[in-house]
Short mmCIF file of C-alpha atoms in Angstrom, two decimals:
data_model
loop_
_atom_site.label_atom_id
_atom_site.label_comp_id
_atom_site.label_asym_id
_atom_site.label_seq_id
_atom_site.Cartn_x
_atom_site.Cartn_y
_atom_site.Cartn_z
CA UNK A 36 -124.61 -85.75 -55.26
CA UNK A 37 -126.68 -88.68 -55.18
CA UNK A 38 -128.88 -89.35 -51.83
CA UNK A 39 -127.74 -92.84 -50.49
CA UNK A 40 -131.22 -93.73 -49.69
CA UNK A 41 -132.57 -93.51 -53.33
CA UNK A 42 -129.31 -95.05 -55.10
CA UNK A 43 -130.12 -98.09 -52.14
CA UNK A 44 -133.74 -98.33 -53.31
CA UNK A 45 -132.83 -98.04 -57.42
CA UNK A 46 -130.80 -100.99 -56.93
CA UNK A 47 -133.33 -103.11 -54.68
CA UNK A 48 -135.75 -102.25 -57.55
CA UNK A 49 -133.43 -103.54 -60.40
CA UNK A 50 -132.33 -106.77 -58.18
CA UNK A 51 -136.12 -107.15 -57.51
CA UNK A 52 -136.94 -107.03 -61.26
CA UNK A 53 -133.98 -109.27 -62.15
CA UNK A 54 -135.65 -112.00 -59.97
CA UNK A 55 -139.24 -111.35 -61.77
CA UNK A 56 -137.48 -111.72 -65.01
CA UNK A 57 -136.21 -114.87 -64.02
CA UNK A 58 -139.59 -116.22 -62.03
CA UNK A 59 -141.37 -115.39 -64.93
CA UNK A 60 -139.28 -118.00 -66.99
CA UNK A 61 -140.52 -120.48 -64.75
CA UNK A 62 -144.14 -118.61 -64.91
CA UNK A 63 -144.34 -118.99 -68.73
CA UNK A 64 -142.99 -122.41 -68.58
CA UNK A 65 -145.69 -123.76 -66.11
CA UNK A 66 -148.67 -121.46 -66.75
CA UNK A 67 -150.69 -123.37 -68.82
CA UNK A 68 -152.01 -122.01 -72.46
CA UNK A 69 -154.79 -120.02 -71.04
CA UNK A 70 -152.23 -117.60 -69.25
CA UNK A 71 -149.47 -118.13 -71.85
CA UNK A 72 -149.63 -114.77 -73.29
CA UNK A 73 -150.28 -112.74 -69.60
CA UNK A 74 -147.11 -114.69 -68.82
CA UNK A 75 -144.90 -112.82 -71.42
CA UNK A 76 -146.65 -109.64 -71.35
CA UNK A 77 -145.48 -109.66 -67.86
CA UNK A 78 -141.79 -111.12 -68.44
CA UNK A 79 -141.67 -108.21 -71.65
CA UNK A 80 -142.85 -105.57 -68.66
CA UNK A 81 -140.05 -106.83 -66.33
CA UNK A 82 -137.43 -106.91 -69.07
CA UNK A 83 -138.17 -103.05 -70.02
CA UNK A 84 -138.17 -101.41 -66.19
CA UNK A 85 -135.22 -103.62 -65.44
CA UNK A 86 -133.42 -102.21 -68.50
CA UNK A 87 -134.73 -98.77 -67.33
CA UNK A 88 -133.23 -99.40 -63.91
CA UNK A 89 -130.39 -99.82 -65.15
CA UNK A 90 -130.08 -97.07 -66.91
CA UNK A 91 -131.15 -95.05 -64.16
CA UNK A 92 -127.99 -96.22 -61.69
CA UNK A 93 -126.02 -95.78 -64.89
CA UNK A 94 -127.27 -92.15 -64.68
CA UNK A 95 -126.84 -91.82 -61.01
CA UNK A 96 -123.08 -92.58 -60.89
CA UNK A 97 -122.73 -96.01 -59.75
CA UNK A 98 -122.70 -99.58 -61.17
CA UNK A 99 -126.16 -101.18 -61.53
CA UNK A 100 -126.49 -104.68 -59.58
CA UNK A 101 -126.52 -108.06 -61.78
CA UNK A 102 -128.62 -110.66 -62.42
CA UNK A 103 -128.01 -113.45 -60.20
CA UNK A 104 -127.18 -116.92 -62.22
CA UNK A 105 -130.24 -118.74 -60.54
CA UNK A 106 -132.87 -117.84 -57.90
CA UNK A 107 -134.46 -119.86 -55.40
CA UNK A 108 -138.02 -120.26 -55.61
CA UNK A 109 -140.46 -119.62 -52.88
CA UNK A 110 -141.97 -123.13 -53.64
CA UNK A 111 -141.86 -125.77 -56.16
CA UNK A 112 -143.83 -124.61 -59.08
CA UNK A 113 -144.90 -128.09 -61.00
CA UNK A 114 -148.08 -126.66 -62.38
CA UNK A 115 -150.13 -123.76 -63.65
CA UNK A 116 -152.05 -123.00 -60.24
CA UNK A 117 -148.23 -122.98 -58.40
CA UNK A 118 -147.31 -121.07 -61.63
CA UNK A 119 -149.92 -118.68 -60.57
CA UNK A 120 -149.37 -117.84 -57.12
CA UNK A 121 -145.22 -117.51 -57.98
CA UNK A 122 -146.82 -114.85 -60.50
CA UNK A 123 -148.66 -113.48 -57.45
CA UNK A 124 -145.55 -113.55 -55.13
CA UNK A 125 -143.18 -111.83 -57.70
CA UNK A 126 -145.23 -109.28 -58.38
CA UNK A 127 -146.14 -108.60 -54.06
CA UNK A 128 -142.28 -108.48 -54.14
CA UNK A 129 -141.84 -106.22 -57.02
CA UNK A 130 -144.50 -103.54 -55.45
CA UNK A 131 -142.51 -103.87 -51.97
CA UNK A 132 -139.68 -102.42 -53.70
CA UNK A 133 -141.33 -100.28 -55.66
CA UNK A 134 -143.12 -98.52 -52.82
CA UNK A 135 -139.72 -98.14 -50.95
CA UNK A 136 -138.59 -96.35 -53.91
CA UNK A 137 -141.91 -93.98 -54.31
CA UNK A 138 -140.76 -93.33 -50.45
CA UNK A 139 -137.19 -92.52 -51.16
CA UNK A 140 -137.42 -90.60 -54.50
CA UNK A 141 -139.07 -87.85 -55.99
CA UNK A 142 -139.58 -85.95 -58.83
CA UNK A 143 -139.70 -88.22 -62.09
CA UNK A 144 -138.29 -90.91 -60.30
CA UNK A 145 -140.76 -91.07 -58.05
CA UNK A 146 -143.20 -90.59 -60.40
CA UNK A 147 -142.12 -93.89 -62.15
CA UNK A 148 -141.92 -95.72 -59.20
CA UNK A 149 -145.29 -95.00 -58.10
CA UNK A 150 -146.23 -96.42 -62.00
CA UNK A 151 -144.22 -99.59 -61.59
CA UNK A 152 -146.11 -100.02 -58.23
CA UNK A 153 -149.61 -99.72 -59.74
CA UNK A 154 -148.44 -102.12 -62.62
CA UNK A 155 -147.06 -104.62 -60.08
CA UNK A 156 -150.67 -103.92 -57.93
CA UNK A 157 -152.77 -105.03 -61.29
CA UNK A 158 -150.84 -107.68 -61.75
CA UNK A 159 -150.56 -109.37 -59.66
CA UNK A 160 -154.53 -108.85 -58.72
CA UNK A 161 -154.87 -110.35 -62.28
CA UNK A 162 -152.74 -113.68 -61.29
CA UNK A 163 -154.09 -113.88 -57.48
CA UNK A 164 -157.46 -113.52 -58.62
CA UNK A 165 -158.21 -111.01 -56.22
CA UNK A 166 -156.38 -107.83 -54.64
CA UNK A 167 -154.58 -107.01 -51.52
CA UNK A 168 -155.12 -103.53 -49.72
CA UNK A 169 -152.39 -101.07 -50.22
CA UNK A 170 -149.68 -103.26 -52.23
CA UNK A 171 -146.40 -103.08 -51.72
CA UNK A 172 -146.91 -103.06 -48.08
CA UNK A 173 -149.09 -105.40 -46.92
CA UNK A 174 -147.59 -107.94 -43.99
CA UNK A 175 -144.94 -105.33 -44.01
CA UNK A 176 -146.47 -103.16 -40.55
CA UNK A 177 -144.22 -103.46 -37.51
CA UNK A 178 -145.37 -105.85 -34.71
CA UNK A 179 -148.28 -104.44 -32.41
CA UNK A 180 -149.35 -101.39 -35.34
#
């Protein structure tokens, strides 16, 4: 039998990467030649762990989540610096997810949520020009801690 908690954080992951797939549309669109090709190596690296995600709640028993038809974005994106930071923001998002799922899983799972998290870390390092300390759950801390 399936633990709830992992099945919960499998699908989070997938809906999380479904979003990245679809800000990094709007990435590619805006980012500017120089970041052109970091803009579809990252949509190609969404595309395959949502595809494996889905495979994965395929293989746990239950019906992966879909794709949304649109997403709102965090902020108007009109240029290759907003381009940028949205770049930046999907990929904090992605790693949230991703850590819950390190947290919930284990074995294999975990092992490939952990790499998903370190992918998401680089990246988005790479488009904020600078890193954050432990990503994936930074502003996340309850009030007071």
């Amino acid at each position: 039998m399936t633990d709830p908690a992992v099945l919960t954080a499998v699908q989070a992951a997938l809906a999380a990467e479904h979003a990245a797939v679809y800000g990094y549309g709007v990435v590619g669109a805006r980012a500017g030649e120089e970041r052109a090709q970091e803009a579809r190596e990252a949509y190609e690296a969404h595309r395959a762990r949502r595809d494996a995600l889905r495979r994965t709640v395929h293989d746990l028993g239950a019906a992966p989540v879909v794709a949304e038809a649109a997403y709102v974005l965090p902020f108007p994106v009109p240029d290759a610096p907003a381009a940028a930071r949205l770049a930046a923001e999907l990929e904090s998002r992605v790693a949230a997810v991703y850590a819950d799922l390190v947290a919930a899983a284990d074995g294999a799972l975990r092992g490939e949520a952990a790499a998903a998290l370190r992918e998401a870390a680089v990246r988005g390092t790479r488009w904020r020009g600078g890193s954050v300390a432990f990503p994936g759950l930074a502003g996340r801390a309850p009030a007071g801690a």
